PDB file of C-alpha atoms in Angstrom:
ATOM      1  CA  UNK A1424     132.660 101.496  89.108  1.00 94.00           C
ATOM      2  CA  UNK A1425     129.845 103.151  88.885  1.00 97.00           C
ATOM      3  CA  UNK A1426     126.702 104.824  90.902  1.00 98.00           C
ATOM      4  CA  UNK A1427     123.252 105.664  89.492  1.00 98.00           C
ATOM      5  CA  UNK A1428     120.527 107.237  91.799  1.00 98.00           C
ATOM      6  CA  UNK A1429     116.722 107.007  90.393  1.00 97.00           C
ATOM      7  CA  UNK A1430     113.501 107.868  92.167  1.00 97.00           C
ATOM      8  CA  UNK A1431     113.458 111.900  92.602  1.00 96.00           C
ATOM      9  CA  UNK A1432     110.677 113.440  91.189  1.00 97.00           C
ATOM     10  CA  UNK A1433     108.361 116.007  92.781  1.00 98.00           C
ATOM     11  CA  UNK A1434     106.131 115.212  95.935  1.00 98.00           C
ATOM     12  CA  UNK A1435     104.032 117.939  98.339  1.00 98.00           C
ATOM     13  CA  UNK A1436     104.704 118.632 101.644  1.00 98.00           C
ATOM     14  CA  UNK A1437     104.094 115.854 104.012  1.00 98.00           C
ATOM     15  CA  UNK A1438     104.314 113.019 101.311  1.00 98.00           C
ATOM     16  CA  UNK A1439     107.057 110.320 100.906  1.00 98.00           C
ATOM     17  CA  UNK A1440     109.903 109.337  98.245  1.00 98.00           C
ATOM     18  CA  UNK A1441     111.970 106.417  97.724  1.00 98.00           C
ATOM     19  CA  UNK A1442     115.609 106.882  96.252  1.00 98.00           C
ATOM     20  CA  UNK A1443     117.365 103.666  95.156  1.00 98.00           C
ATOM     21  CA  UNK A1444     121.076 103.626  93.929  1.00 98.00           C
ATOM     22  CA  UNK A1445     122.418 100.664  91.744  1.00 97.00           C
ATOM     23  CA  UNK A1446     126.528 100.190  92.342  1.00 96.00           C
ATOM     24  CA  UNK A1447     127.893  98.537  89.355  1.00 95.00           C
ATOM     25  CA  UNK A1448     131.258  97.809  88.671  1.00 94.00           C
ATOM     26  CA  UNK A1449     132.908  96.970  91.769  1.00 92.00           C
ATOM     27  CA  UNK A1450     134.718  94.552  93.798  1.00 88.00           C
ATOM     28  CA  UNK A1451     133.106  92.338  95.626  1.00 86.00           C
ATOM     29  CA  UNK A1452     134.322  94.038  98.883  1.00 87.00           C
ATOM     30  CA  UNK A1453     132.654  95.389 102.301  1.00 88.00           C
ATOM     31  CA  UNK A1454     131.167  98.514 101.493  1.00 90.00           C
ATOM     32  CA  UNK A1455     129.535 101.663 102.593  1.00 94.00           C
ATOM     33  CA  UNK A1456     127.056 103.216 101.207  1.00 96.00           C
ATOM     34  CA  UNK A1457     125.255 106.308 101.920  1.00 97.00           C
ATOM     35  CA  UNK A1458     123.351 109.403 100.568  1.00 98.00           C
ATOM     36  CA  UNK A1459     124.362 113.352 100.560  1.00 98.00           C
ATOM     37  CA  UNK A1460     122.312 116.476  99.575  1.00 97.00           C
ATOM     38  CA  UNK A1461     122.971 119.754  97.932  1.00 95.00           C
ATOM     39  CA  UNK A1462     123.238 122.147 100.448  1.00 89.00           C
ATOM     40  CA  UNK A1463     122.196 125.572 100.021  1.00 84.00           C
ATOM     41  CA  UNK A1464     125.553 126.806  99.885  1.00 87.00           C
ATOM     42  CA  UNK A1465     125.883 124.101  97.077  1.00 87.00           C
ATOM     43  CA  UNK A1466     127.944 122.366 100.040  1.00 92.00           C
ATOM     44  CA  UNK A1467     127.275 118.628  99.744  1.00 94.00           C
ATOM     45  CA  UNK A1468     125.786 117.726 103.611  1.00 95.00           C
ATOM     46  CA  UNK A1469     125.768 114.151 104.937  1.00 96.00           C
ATOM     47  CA  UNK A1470     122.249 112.701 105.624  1.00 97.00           C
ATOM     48  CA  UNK A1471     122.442 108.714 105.861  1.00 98.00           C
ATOM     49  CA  UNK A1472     124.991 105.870 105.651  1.00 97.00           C
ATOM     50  CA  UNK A1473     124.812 102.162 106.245  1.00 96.00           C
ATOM     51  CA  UNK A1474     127.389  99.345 106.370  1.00 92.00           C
ATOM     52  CA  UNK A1475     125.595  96.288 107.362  1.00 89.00           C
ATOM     53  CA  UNK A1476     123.635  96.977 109.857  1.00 89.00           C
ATOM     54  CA  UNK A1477     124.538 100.335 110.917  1.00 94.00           C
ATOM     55  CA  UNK A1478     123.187 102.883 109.768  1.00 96.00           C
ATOM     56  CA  UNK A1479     123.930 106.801 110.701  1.00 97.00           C
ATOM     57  CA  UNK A1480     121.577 109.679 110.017  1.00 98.00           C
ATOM     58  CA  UNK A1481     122.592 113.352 110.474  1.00 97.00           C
ATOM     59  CA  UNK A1482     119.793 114.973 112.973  1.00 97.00           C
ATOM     60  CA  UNK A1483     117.935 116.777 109.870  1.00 96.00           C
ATOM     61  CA  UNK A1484     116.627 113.700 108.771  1.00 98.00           C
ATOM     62  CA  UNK A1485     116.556 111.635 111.683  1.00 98.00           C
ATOM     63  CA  UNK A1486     113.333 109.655 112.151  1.00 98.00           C
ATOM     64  CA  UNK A1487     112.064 110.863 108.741  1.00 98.00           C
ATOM     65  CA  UNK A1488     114.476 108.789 106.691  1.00 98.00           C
ATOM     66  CA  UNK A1489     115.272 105.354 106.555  1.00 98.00           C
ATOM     67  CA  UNK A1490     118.698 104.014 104.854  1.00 98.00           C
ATOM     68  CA  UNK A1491     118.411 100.643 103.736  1.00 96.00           C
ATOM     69  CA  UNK A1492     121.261  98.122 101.355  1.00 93.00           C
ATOM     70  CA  UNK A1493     120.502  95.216  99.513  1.00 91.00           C
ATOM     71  CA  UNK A1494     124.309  94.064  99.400  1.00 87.00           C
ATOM     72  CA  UNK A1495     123.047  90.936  97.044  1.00 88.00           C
ATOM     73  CA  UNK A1496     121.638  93.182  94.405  1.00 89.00           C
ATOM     74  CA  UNK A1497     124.148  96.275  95.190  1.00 91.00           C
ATOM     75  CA  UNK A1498     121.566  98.341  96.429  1.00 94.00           C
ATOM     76  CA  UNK A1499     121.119 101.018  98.371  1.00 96.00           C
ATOM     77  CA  UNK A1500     117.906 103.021  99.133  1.00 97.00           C
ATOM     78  CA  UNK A1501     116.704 105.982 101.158  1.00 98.00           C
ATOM     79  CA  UNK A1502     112.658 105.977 102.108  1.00 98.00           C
ATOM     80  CA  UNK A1503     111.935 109.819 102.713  1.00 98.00           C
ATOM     81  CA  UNK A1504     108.881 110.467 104.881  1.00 98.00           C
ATOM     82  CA  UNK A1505     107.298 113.805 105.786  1.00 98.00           C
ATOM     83  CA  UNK A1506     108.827 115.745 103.503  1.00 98.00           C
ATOM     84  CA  UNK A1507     109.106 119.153 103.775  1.00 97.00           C
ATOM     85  CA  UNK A1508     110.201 122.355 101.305  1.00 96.00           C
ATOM     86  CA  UNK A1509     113.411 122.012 103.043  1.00 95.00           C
ATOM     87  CA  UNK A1510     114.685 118.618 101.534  1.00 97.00           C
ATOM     88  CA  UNK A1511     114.117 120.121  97.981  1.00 97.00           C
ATOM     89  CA  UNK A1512     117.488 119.514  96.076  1.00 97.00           C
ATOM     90  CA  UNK A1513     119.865 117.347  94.518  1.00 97.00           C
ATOM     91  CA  UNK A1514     120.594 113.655  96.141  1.00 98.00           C
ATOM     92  CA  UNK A1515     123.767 111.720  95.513  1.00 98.00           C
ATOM     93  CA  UNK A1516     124.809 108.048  96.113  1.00 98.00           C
ATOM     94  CA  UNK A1517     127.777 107.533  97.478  1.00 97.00           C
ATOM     95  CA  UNK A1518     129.991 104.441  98.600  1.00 96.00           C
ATOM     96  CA  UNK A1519     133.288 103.569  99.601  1.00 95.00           C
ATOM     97  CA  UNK A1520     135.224 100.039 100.340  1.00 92.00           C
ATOM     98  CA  UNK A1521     135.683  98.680 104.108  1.00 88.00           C
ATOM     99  CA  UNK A1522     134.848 101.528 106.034  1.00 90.00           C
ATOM    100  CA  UNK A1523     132.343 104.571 106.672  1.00 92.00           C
ATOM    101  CA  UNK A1524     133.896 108.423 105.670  1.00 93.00           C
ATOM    102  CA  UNK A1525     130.740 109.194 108.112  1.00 92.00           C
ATOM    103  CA  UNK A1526     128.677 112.358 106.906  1.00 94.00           C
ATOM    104  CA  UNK A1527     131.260 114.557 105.890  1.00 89.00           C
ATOM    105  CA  UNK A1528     132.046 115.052 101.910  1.00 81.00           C
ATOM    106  CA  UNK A1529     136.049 113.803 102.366  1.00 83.00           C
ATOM    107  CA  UNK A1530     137.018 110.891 101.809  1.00 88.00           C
ATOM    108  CA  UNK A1531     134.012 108.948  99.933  1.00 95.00           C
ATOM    109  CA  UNK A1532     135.370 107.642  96.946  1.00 95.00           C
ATOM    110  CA  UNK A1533     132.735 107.174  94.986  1.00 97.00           C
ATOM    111  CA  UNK A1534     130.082 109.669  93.776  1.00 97.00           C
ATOM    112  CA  UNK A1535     126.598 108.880  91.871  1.00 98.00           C
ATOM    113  CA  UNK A1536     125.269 111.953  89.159  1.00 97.00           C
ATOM    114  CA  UNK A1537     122.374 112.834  91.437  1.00 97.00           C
ATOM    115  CA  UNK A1538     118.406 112.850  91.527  1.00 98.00           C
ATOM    116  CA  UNK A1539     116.484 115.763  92.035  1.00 98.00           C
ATOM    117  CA  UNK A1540     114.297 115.871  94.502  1.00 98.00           C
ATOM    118  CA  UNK A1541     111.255 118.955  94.849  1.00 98.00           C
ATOM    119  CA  UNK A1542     108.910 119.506  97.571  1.00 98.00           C
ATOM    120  CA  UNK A1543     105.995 121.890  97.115  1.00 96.00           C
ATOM    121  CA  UNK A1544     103.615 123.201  99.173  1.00 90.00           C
TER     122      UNK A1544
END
């Protein structure tokens, strides 16, 4: 199974990316799907996960970011809006069968190689 993350690039404050994962490779199962960050501890932090129609958003990115899943193409995406310097860092897809880890790092199985992501002023 496999994860691969595409759409980082480099934005200015205030403007908007779109992150898309592609899961390959897996069952066909439930599953969760979400996004983490590089923290600047290099701590992985929690920022969005969805399993059908729920979605959970740690308060950082709450009504800037929007999680969405395509479960027929085994998608996932994450629209980022306002950026700020802030959000500058790596992003990694993440999923996991049946159930939601929530928006700490143990427990998610799976683990994409990451997109950067830079926001300049």
């Amino acid at each position: 199974a496999q994860l691969v993350e595409s759409g980082g690039g480099s934005v200015q404050v205030g403007g908007s990316l779109r992150l898309t994962c592609v899961a390959s490779g897996f069952h066909n199962r439930r599953k969760c799907m979400g996004w983490f960050r590089q923290g600047p501890g290099n701590e992985r932090e929690g920022i969005a996960t969805i399993i059908g129609d729920n979605a959970l958003y740690a308060d950082s990115v709450k009504g800037r970011f929007t999680v969405s899943q395509d479960t027929a193409k085994n998608t996932i995406d994450l629209q980022m809006d306002a950026l700020t310097p802030e959000d500058s860092t790596w992003y990694f897809c993440v999923a996991n069968y049946d159930y939601c880890p929530g928006l700490t790092r143990t427990n998610w199985r799976y683990w994409g190689q990451g997109t950067q992501v830079t926001v300049s002023s």
